[in-house]
Coordinates of C-alpha atoms in Angstrom, one line a residue:
Chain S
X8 CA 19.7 -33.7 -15.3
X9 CA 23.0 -34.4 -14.2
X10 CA 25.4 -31.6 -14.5
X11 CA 29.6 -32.2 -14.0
X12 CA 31.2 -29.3 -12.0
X13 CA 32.5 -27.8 -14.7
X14 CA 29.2 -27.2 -16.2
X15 CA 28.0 -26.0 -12.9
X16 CA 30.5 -23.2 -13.1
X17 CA 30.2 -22.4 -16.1
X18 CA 26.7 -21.9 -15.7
X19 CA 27.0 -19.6 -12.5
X20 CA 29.4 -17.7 -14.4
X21 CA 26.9 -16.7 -16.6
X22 CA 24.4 -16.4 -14.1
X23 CA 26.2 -13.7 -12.7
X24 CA 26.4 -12.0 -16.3
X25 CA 22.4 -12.1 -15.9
X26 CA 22.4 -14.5 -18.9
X27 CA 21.1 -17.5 -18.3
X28 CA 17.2 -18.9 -19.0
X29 CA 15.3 -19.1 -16.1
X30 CA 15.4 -23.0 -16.7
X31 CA 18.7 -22.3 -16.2
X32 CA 18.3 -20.7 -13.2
X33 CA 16.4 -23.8 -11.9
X34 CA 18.8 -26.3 -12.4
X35 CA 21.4 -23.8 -10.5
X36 CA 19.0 -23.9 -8.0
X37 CA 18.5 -27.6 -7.6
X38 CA 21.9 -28.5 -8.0
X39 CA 22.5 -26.4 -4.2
X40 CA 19.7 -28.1 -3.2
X41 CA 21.6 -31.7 -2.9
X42 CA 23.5 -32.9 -0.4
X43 CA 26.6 -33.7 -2.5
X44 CA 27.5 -29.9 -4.0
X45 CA 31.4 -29.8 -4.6
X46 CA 33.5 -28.4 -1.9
X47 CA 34.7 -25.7 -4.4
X48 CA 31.4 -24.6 -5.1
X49 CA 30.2 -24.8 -1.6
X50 CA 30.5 -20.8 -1.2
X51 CA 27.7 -20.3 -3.6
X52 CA 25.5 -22.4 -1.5
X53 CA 24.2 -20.4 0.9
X54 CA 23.3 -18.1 -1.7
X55 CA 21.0 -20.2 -3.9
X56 CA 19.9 -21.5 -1.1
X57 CA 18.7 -18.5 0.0
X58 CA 16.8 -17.5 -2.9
X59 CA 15.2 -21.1 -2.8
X60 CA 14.4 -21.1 0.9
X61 CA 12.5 -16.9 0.4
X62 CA 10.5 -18.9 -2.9
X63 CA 8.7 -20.7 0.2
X64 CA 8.1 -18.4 2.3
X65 CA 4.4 -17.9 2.9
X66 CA 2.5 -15.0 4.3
X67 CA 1.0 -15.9 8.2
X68 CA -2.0 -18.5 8.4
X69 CA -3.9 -15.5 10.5
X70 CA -3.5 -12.4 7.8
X71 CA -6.0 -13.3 5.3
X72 CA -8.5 -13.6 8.3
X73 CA -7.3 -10.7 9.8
X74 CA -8.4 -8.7 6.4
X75 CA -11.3 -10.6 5.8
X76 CA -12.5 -8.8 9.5
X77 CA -11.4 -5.9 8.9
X78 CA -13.3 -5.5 5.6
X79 CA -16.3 -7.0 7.9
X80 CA -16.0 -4.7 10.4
X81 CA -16.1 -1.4 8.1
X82 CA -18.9 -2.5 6.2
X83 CA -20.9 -3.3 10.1
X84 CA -19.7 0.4 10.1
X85 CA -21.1 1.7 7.0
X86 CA -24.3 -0.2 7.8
X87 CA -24.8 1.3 11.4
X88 CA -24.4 4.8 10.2
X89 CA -26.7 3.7 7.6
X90 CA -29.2 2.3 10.1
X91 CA -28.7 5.6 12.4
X92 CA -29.3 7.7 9.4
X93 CA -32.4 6.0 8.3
X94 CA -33.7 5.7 12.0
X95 CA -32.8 9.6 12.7
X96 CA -34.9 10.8 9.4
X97 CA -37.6 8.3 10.7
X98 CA -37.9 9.9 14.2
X99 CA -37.3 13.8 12.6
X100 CA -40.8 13.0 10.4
X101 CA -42.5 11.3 13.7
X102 CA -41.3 14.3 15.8
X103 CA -42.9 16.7 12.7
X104 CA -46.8 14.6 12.2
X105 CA -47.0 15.0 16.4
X106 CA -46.3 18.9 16.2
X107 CA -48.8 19.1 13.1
X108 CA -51.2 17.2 15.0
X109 CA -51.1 18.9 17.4
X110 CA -51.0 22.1 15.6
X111 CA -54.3 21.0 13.1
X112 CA -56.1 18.6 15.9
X113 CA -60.2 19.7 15.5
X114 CA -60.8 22.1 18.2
X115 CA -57.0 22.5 19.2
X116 CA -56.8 25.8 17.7
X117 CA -57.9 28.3 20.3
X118 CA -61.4 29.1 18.4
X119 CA -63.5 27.7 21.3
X120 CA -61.3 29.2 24.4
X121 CA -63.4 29.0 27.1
X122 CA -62.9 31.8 29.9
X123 CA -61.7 30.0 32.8
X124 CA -61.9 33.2 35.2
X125 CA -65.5 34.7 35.6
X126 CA -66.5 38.1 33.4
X127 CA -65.8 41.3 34.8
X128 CA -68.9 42.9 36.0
X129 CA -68.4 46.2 34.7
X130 CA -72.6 47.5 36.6
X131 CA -71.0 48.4 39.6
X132 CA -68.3 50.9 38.1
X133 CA -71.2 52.7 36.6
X134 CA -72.2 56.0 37.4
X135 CA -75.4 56.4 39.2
X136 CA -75.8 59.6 40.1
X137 CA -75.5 63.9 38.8
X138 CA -73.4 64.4 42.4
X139 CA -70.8 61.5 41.6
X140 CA -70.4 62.3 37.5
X141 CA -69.8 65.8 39.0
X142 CA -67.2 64.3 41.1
X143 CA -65.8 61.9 38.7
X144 CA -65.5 65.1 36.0
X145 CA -63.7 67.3 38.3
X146 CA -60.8 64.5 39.5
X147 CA -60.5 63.9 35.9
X148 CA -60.1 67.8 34.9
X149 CA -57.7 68.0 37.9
X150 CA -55.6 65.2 36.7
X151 CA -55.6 66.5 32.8
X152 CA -54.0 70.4 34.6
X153 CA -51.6 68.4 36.9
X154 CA -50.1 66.9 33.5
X155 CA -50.1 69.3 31.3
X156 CA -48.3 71.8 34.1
X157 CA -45.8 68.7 34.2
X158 CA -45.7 68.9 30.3
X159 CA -44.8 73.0 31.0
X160 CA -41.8 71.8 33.3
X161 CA -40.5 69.4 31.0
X162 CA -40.2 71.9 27.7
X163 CA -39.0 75.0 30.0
X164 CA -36.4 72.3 31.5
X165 CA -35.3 71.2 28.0
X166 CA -34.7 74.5 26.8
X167 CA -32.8 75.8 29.3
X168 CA -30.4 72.9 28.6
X169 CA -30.4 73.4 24.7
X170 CA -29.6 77.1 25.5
X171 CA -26.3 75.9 27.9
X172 CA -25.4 73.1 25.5
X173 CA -25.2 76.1 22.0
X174 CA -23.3 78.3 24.3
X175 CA -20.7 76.1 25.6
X176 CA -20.8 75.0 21.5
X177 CA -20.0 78.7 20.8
Chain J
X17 CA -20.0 -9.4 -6.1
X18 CA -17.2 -8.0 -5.1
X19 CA -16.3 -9.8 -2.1
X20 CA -16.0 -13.2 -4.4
X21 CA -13.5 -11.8 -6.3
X22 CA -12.0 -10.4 -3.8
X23 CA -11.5 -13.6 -2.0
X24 CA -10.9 -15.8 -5.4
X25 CA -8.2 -13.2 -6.8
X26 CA -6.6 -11.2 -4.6
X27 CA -6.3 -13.0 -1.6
X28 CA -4.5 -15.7 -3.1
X29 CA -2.0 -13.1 -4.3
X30 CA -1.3 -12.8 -0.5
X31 CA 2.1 -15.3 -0.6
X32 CA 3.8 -13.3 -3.3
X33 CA 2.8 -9.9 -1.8
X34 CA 4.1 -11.2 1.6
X35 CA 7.6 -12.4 0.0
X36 CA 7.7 -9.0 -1.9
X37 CA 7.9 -7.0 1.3
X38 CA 10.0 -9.3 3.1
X39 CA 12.6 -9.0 0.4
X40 CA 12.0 -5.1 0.3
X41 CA 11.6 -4.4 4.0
X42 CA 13.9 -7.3 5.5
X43 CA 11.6 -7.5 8.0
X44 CA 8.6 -10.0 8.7
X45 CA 6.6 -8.2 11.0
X46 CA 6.6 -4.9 8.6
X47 CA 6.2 -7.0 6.1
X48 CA 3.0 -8.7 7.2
X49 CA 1.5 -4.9 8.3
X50 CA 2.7 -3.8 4.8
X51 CA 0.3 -6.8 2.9
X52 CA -2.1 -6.1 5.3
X53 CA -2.6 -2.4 4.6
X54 CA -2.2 -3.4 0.4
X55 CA -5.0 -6.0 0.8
X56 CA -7.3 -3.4 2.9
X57 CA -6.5 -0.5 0.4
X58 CA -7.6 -3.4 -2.9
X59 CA -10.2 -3.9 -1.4
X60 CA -11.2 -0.1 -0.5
X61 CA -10.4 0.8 -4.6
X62 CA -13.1 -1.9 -5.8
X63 CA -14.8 0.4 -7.4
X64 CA -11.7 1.0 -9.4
X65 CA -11.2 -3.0 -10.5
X66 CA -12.6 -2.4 -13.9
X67 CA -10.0 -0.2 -14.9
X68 CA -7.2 -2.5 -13.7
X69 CA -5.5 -5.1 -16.4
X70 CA -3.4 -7.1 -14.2
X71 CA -4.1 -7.2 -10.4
X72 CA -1.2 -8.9 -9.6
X73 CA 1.2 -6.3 -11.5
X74 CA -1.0 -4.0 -9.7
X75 CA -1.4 -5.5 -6.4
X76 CA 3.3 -6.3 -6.3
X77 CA 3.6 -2.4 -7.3
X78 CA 1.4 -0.9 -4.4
X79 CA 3.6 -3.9 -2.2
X80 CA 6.5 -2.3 -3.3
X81 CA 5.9 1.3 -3.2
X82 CA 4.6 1.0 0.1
X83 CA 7.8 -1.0 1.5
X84 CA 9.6 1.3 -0.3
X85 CA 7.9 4.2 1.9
X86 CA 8.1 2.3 5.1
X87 CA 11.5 1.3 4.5
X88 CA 12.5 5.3 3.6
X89 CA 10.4 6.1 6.8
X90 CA 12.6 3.8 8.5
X91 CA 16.2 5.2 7.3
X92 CA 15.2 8.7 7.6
X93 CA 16.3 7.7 11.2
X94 CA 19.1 5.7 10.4
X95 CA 20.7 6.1 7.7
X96 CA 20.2 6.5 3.6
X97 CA 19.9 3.0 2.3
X98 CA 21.8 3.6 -1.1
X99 CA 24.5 5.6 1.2
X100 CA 24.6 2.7 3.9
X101 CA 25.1 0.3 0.3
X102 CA 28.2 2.2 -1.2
X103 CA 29.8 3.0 2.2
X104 CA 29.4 -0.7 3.5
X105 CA 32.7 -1.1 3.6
X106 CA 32.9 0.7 6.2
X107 CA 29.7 0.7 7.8
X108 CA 28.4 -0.4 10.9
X109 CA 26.0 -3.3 9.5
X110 CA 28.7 -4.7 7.3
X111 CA 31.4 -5.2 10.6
X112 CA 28.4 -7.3 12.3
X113 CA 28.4 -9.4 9.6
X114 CA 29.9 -12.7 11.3
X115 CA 32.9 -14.3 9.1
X116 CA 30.8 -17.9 8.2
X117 CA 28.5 -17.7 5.3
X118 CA 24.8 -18.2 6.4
X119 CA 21.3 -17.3 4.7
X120 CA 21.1 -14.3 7.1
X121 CA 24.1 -12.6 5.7
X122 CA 22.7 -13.0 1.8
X123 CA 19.4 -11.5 3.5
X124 CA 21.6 -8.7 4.8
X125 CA 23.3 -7.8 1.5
X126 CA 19.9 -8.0 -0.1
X127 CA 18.4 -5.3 2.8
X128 CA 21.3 -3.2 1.7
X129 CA 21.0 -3.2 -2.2
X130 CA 19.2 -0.2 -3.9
X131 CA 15.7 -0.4 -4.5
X132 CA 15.3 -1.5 -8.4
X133 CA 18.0 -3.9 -7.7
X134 CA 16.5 -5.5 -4.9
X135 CA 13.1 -5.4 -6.9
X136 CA 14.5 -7.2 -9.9
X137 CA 16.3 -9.6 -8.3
X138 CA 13.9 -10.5 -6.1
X139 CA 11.2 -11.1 -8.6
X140 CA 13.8 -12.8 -10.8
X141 CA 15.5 -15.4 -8.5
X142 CA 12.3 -15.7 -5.8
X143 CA 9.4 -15.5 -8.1
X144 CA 11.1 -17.2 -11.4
X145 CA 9.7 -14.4 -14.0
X146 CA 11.0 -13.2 -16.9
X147 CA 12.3 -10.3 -18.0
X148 CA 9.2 -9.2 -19.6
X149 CA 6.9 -9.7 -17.1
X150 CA 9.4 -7.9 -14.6
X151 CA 8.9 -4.9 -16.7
X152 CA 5.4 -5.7 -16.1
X153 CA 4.8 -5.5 -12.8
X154 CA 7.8 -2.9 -12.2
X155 CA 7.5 -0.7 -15.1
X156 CA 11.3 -0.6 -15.6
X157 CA 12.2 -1.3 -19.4
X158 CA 12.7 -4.4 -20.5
X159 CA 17.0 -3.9 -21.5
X160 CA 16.7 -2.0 -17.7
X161 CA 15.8 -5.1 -16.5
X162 CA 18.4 -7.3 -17.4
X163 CA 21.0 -4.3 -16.0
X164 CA 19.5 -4.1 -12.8
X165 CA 19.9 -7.7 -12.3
X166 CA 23.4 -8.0 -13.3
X167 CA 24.2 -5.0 -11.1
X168 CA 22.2 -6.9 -7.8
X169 CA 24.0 -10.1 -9.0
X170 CA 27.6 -8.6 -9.3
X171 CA 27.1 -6.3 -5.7
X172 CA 26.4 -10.0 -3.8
X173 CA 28.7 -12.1 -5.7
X174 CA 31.1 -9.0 -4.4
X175 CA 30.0 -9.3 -0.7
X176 CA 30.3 -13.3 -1.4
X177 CA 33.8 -12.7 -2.5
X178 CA 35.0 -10.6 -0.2
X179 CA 33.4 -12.7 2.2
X180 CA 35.4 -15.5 1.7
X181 CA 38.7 -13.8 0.7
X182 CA 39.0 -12.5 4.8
X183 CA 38.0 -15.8 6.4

């Protein structure tokens, strides 16, 4: 559609009252668009120009891609912890049957310990004779008084301290 | 499976998301780490799909809150943006703009307009929808609507005045 100048005008005139129809809008848009605009209206067309030219722009060829790998790459994420998850439980039960087998293996729990150092032959510390159980009696009686005088030491000690320790108290 | 219509539906959302956030950030670089983060965190709520009615409403308003947060992230080092709008008389970014009209200086202006102006608009004049499904995918009321586009319209018709009045 062909529009006069004076039409034009009066349609940016309303276009700047916000009241024209997007149709509207269109034509004001293509009419800025042609070569021959007149040289009075030539100020508004930079403007509609600009609106025009920011209609095509288009996002950058690489940025869907760019998602698309990032979404890719967190889910190879997700599925490695996954994986290390699954593989850590795994090796947690492995590590748990080898101790239990080893725990409940037949014979592996002590009941048949063999003695790997030779019995203590216990004949020789024997007594054999009335002169050595006389002997034997009388170290043991000697060691039972050396004790119990120790023993004596020890209480006549401990109250002498109890007795400085309530007077100092007093 | 999820990653079907993942690919199938949201990807191809990827276009508008990436305009969005150009318009909202001013920036292409931020913009592209800004659809990059909303496609990774759609993808990361799949489990939530079933309670969304419209991804793409859905998928524009996590574009545009998150610009919204980079951009803020941004000025908290600069300046306020709404500040840096209503002093630009003045301000630093407006004396850099060069006397000839170009396609960078509407760009500027549209950097510099508040937020639900710069949303409407864009969505309006870049993405050709109505006013309804504006207050769709913004959540702004429908009469809102039509005010914050007459406000974004009249602030660059302004700048394109004023513009041309000094040269």
């Amino acid at each position: 559609m062909k529009m006069n100048k004076k039409e034009i005008e009066a349609l940016i005139h309303r276009y700047f009252e916000a009241e024209t129809s997007l149709e509207e809008e269109q034509l004001l848009r293509a009419y800025f668009q042609r070569d021959e605009v007149d040289e009075q209206l030539k100020i508004y067309e930079g403007y509609f120009n600009y609106f025009r030219s920011q209609g095509e722009i288009k996002a950058p060829e690489h940025l869907a891609g760019k998602v698309l790998q990032t979404i890719q790459k967190e889910a190879n994420n997700k599925k490695g912890i996954r994986v290390l998850r699954l593989l850590s439980r795994v090796a947690a039960v492995f590590i748990l049957g080898i101790g239990l087998w080893f725990l409940y293996k037949p014979g592996g729990t002590g009941e048949e310990i063999k003695p790997t150092a030779s019995s203590i032959d216990w004949s020789k510390y024997e007594v054999k004779s009335e002169e050595e159980a006389i002997k034997v009696m009388q170290m043991a009686l000697r060691k039972t008084s050396t004790e119990l005088k120790k023993g004596t030491n020890i209480a006549t000690t401990e109250i002498h301290t109890t007795k400085e320790r309530w007077a100092f108290l007093k | 499976m999820p990653i079907v219509f993942f690919k199938s539906k949201v990807l191809p959302l990827q276009n508008k998301l990436y305009r969005l956030a150009v318009s909202m950030t001013g920036n292409r670089q931020e913009a592209e780490d800004v659809v990059q983060e909303i496609l990774i965190k759609i993808w990361n709520k799949r489990d939530q799909w079933h309670l969304i009615q419209n991804m793409e409403a859905w998928s524009m308003r996590l574009t545009r809150n998150l610009s919204i947060d980079k951009l803020r992230s941004k000025h908290r080092r600069t300046d306020d943006i709404e500040e840096a709008y209503s002093l630009s008389d003045n301000n630093r970014l407006e004396k850099q703009i060069e006397a000839k009209f170009t396609l960078e200086k509407v760009s500027n202006w549209m950097k510099l307009l508040p937020e639900k102006q710069k949303i409407v608009l864009h969505l309006r004049d870049i993405e050709g929808l109505s006013y309804k499904e504006i207050a769709e995918q913004t959540g702004i009321d429908d009469n809102q609507v039509k005010t914050y586009l007459f406000r974004a319209r009249k602030n660059l018709r302004n700048k394109l005045k004023a513009l041309y009045e000094n040269e």
